C-alpha positions as CSV (number, residue, x, y, z in Angstrom):
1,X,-60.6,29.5,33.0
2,X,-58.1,31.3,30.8
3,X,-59.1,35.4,31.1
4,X,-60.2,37.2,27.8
5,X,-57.3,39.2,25.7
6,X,-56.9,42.6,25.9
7,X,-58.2,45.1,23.6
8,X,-55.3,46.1,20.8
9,X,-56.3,50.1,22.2
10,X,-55.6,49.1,26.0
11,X,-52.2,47.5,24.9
12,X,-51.0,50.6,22.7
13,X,-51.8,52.5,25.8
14,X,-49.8,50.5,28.2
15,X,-47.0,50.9,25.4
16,X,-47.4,54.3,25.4
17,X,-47.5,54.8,29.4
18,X,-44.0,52.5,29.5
19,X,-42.3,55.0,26.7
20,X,-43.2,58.0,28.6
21,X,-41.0,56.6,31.4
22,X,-44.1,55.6,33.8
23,X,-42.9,52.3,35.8
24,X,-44.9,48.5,35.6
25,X,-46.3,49.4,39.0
26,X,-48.0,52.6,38.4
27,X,-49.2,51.7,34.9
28,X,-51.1,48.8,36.3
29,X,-52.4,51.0,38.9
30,X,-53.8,53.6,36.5
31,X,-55.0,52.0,34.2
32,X,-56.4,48.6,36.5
33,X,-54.4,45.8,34.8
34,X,-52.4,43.3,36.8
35,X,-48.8,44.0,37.1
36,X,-47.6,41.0,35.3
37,X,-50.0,41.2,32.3
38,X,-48.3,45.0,32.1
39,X,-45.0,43.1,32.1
40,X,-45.7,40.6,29.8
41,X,-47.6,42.6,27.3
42,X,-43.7,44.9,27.1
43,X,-41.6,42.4,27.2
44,X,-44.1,41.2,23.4
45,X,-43.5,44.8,22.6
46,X,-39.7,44.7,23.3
47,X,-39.2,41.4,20.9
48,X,-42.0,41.8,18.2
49,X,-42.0,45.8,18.1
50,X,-46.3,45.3,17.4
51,X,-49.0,44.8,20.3
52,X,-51.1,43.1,17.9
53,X,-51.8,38.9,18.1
54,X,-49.3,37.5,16.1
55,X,-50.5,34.4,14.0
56,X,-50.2,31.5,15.9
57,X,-48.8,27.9,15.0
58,X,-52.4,26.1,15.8
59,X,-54.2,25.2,19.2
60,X,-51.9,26.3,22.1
61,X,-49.9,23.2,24.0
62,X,-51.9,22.2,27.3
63,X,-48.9,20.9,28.5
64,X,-46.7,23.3,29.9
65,X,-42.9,24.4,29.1
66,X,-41.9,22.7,32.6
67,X,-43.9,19.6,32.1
68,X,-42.3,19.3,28.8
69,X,-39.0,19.7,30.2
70,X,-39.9,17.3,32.7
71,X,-40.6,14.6,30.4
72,X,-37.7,14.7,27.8
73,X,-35.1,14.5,31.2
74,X,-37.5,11.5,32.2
75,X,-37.1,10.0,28.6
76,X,-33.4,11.1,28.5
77,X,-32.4,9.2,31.8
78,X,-34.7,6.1,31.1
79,X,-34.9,5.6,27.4
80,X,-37.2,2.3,28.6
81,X,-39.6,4.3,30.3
82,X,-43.4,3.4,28.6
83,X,-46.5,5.9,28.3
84,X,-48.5,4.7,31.0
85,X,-45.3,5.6,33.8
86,X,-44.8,8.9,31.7
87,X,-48.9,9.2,32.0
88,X,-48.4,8.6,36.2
89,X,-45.4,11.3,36.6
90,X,-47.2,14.0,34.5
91,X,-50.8,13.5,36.8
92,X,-48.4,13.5,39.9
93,X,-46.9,16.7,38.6
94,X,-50.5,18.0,37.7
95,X,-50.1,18.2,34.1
96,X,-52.7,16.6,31.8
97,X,-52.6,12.7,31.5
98,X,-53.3,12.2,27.9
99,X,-50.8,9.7,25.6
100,X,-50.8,11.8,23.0
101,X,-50.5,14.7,24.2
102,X,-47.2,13.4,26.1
103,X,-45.8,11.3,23.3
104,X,-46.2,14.3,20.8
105,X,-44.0,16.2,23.2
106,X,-41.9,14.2,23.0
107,X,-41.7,13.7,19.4
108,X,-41.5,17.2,18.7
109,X,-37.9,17.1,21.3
110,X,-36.4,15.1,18.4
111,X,-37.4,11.7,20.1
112,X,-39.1,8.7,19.0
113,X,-40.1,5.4,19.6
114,X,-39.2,2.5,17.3
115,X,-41.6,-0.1,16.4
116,X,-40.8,-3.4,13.3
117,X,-40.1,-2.4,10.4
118,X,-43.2,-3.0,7.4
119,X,-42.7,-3.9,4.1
120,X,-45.2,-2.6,1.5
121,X,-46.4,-6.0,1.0
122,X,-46.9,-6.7,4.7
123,X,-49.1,-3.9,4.9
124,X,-51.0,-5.0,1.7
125,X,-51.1,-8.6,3.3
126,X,-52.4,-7.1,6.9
127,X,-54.8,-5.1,5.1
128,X,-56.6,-8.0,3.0
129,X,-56.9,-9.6,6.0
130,X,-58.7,-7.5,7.8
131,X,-60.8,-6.5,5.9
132,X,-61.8,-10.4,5.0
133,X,-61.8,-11.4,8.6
134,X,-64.3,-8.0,10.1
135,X,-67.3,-9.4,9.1
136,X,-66.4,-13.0,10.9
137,X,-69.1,-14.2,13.2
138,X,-68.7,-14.5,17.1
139,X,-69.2,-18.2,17.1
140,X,-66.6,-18.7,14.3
141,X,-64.0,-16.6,16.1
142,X,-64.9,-18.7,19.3
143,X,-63.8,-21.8,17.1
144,X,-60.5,-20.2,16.4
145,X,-57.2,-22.3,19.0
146,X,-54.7,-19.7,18.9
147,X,-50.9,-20.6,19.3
148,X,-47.3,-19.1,19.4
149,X,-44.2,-20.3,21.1
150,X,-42.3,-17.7,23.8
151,X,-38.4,-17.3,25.4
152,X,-38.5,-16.9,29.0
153,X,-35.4,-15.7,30.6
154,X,-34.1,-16.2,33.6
155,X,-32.6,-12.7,34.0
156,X,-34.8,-9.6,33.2
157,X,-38.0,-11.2,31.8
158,X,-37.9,-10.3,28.2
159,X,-41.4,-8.5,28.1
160,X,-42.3,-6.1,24.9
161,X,-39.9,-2.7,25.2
162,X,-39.4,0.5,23.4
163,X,-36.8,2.6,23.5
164,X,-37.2,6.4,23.1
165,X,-34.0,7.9,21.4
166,X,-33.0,10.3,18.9
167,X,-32.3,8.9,15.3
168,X,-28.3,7.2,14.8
169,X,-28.4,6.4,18.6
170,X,-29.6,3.0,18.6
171,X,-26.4,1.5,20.0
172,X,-25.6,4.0,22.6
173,X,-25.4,2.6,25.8
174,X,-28.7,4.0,27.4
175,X,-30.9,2.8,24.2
176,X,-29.5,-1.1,25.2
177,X,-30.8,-3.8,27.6
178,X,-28.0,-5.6,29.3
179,X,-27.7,-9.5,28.8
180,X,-26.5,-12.3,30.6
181,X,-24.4,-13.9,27.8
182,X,-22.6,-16.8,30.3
183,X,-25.0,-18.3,33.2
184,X,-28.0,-16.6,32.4
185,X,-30.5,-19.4,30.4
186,X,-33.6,-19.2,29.5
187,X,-36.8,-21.7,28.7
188,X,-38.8,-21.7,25.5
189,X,-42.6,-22.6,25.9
190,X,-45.3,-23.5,23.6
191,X,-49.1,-22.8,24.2
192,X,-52.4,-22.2,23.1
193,X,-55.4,-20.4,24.0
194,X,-59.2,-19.7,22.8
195,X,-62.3,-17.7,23.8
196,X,-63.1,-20.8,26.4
197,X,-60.0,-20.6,28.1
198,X,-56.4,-21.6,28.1
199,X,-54.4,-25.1,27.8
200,X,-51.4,-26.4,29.8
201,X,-47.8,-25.3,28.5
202,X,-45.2,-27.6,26.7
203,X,-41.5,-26.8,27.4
204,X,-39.7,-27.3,24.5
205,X,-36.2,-28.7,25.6
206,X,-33.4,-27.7,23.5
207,X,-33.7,-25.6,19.6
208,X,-36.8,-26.1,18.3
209,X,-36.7,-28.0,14.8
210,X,-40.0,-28.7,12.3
211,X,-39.8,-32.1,13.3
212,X,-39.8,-31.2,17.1
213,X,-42.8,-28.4,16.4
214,X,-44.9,-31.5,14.2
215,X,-44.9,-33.5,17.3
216,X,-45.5,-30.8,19.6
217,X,-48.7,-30.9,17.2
218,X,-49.3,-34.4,16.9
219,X,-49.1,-34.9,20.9
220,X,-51.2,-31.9,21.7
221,X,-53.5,-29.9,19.3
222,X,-56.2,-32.4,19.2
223,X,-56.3,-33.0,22.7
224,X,-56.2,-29.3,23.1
225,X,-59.1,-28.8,21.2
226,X,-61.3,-31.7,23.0
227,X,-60.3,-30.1,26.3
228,X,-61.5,-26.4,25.7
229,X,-64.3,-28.3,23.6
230,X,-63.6,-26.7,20.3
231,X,-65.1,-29.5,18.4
232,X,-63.7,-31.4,15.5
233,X,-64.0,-28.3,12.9
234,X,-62.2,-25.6,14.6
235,X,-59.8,-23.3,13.1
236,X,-55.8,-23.2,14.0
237,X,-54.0,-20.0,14.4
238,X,-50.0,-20.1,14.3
239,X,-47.4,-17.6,13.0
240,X,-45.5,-17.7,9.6
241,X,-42.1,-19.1,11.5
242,X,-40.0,-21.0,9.4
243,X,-40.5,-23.8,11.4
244,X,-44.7,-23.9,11.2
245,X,-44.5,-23.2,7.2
246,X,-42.1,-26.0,6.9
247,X,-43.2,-28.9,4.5
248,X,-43.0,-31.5,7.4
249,X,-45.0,-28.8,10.0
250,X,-47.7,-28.4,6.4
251,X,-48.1,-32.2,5.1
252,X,-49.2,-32.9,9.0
253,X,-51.5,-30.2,9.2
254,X,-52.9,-31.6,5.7
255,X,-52.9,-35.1,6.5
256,X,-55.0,-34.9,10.0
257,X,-57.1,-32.2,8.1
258,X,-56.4,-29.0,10.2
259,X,-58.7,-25.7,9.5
260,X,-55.5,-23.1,9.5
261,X,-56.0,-20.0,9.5
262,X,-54.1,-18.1,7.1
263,X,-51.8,-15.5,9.0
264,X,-50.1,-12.2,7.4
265,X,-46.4,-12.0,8.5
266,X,-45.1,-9.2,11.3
267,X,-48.6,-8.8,12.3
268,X,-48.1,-9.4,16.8
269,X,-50.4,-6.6,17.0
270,X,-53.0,-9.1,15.7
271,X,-52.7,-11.8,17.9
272,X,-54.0,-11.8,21.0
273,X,-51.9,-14.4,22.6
274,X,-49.4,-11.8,22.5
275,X,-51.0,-10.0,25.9
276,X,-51.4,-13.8,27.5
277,X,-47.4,-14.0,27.2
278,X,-47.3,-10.3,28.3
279,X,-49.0,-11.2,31.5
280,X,-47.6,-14.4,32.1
281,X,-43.6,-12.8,32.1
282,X,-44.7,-10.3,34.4
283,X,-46.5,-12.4,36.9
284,X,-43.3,-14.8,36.9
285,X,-40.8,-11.5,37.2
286,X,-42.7,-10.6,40.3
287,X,-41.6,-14.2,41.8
288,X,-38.1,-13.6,41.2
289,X,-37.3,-16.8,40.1
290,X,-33.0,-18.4,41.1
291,X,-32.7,-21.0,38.0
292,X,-34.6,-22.7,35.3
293,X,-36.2,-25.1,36.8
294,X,-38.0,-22.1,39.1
295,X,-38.5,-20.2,36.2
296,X,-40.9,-23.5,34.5
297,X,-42.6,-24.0,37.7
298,X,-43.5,-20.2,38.4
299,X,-44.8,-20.7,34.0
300,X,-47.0,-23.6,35.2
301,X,-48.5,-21.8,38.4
302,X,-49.3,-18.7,36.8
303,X,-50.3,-19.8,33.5
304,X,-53.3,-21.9,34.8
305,X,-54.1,-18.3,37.5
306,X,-54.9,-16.7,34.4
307,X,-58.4,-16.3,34.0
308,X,-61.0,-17.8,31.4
309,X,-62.9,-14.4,31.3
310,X,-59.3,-12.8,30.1
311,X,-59.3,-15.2,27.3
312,X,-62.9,-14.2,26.4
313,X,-62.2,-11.0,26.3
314,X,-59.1,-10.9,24.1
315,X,-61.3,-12.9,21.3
316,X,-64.3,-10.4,21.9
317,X,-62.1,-8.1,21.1
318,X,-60.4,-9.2,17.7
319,X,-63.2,-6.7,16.0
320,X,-61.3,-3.8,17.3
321,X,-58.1,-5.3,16.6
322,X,-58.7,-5.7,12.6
323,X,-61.1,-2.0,12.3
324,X,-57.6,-0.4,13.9
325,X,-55.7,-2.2,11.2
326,X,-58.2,-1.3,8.5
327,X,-57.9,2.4,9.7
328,X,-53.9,2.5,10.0
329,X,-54.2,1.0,5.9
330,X,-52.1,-2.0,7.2
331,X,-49.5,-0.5,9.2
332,X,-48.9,-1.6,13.1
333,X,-51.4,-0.5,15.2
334,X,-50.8,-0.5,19.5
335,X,-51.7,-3.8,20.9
C-alpha cells in the first residue's frame, strides 16, 4: 500500500536541515525518514520553492512513466497493434491490464485510433432504432435470418484493423497495410445466420450486380429459412448496399412477401454477423491457404466448425448491443 504523506512541519524541517549544510544521509538518520523520501522531498523544494501539496490534476495515473513509455514505442513501431496485445505486454511487464487505462495513455501521447466517420443523421437513424428494437421479445429476435456478403483475400486476410497514429499521418508508410495489387485475388462470399445456427456459404463469382444478389435471394433465402426452421414469418436482416436497396433486389423482396427488417446505415457495430466473418478470416488465416480455390475450401470447412451455441449467443446478446448504442446517443459503440 502507498505509505501516508508527511506532515508539512516534518518537511520544513528536512528543508531546514538541507540549508544548514547537513547531507541526505545524516538528515534521514536524525530525523528517521528514508533517504530517498529526504531526496525527493528537496529536489520538490528545489523546483517549486514550497513543501506544501501542490494541487493536483485529478486521481494519480496507475500506470507508471515506464509503462507509458513502453506503450507509445509499442504503438509507434506497430501502429496495427490492438488493445487486447497492448493488454498482454502491459500484464507481462506487470503494469495494470485495464483498456482504458492503456488506451487513455495513449491518447493523451497525441495518438488515436480511427473509427467510420458518422453523420448527424446516422446517429439519429441508429438511435431510433434502438431504442424501437430494446424492448423486442426473445422469440422475435430468434425469428430474425441475418445476412451480409464478405471479401476474402488470398493475401493477409482482411480482418477489422485500426491504426493508432497522430492526426495528418494517415498515409505515412507505417499507418498503411501492404496490397497485393497483381496476383493476389480474392473471393467474395454470401451467408446468413440466426439464433439456431448458421447456413452453407454462396461464392459469388465475379462483381456482384442487383440482379446477381435477387437470385442469390430467390435460390437461397427460403430454403435458408426451412433449414434453420425459421418458419414462414421470419424477419430478414441485410445492409443498406446499393445493391440490396436496388428496385429489382426490393420488388422481389415485395413480391415473395419478405419481413425486412429495417436497417440504419454505417451501423457494423450492430450486426452480429460481423463477429461470424471475424472468426471465420481468422480460422482460414491460420490454414495458410496457396490460391483461391484453397481459400473457398478452407471458407466451407470452417464455416460449418463454427458452433450453433456461438450463433445463440451473438442473438442473446443484441440487447447489449442496442442499450450501448442508446448510451453512446447513436454514435459507434465497440463490437
Amino acid at each position: 500500500m502507498k505509505s501516508k504523506e508527511l506532515s508539512v512541519d516534518l518537511r520544513d524541517r528536512i528543508v531546514s536541515r538541507h540549508k544548514s549544510g547537513e547531507g541526505y544521509r545524516k538528515v534521514s538518520a536524525a530525523l528517521k525518514v528514508p533517504m530517498s523520501t529526504v531526496a525527493s522531498i528537496i529536489r520538490k523544494w528545489k523546483k517549486f520553492e514550497t513543501t506544501r501539496t501542490l494541487p493536483r490534476a485529478g486521481r494519480p495515473s496507475i500506470l507508471s512513466d515506464r509503462g507509458r513509455r513502453a506503450l507509445v514505442r509499442e504503438v509507434t513501431k506497430n501502429p496495427m497493434v490492438t488493445l487486447s496485445e497492448l493488454q498482454r505486454s502491459s500484464v507481462e511487464r506487470g503494469e495494470p491490464p485495464r483498456r482504458t487505462t492503456i488506451s487513455a495513455a495513449i491518447q493523451q501521447s497525441g495518438l488515436y485510433v480511427r473509427h467510420p466517420c458518422l453523420s448527424k443523421r446516422h446517429m439519429a437513424a441508429r438511435l431510433e432504432f434502438a431504442k424501437s428494437h430494446l424492448k423486442d421479445s426473445q422469440t422475435m429476435r430468434n425469428k430474425i435470418l441475418l445476412s451480409d456478403e464478405t471479401k476474402i483475400e488470398l493475401f493477409d486476410v482482411n480482418a477489422r484493423c485500426h491504426v493508432w497514429r497522430k492526426p495528418g499521418t494517415a498515409h505515412h508508410q507505417a499507418n498503411t497495410i501492404p496490397t497485393v495489387k497483381h496476383g493476389g485475388g480474392n473471393i467474395m462470399l454470401w451467408g446468413c445466420f440466426s439464433a439456431a445456427g448458421n447456413w452453407r456459404l454462396v461464392r459469388i463469382k465475379g462483381k456482384m450486380t442487383a440482379a446477381m444478389y435477387r437470385d442469390i435471394l430467390d435460390e437461397n433465402l427460403f430454403q435458408s429459412a426451412l433449414d434453420l426452421r425459421l418458419g414462414r414469418r421470419f424477419f430478414f436482416q441485410q445492409d443498406n448496399d446499393p445493391k440490396h436497396t436496388a428496385k429489382i433486389s426490393k420488388e422481389w423482396l415485395q413480391d415473395n412477401s419478405v419481413n425486412v427488417l429495417e436497417w440504419p446505415s454505417q451501423s457494423p457495430d450492430l450486426s452480429p454477423i460481423e463477429h461470424l466473418w471475424r472468426d471465420l478470416k481468422m480460422a482460414v488465416h491460420r490454414r495458410f491457404p496457396s490460391n483461391l480455390m484453397e481459400i473457398e475450401r478452407c471458407c466451407t470447412v470452417e464455416w460449418a466448425k463454427l458452433a450453433k451455441d456461438r450463433c445463440a449467443k451473438l442473438v442473446a446478446s443484441y440487447s447489449k448491443r442496442l442499450e450501448a448504442v442508446i448510451a453512446a446517443k447513436g454514435k459507434l459503440t465497440k463490437y
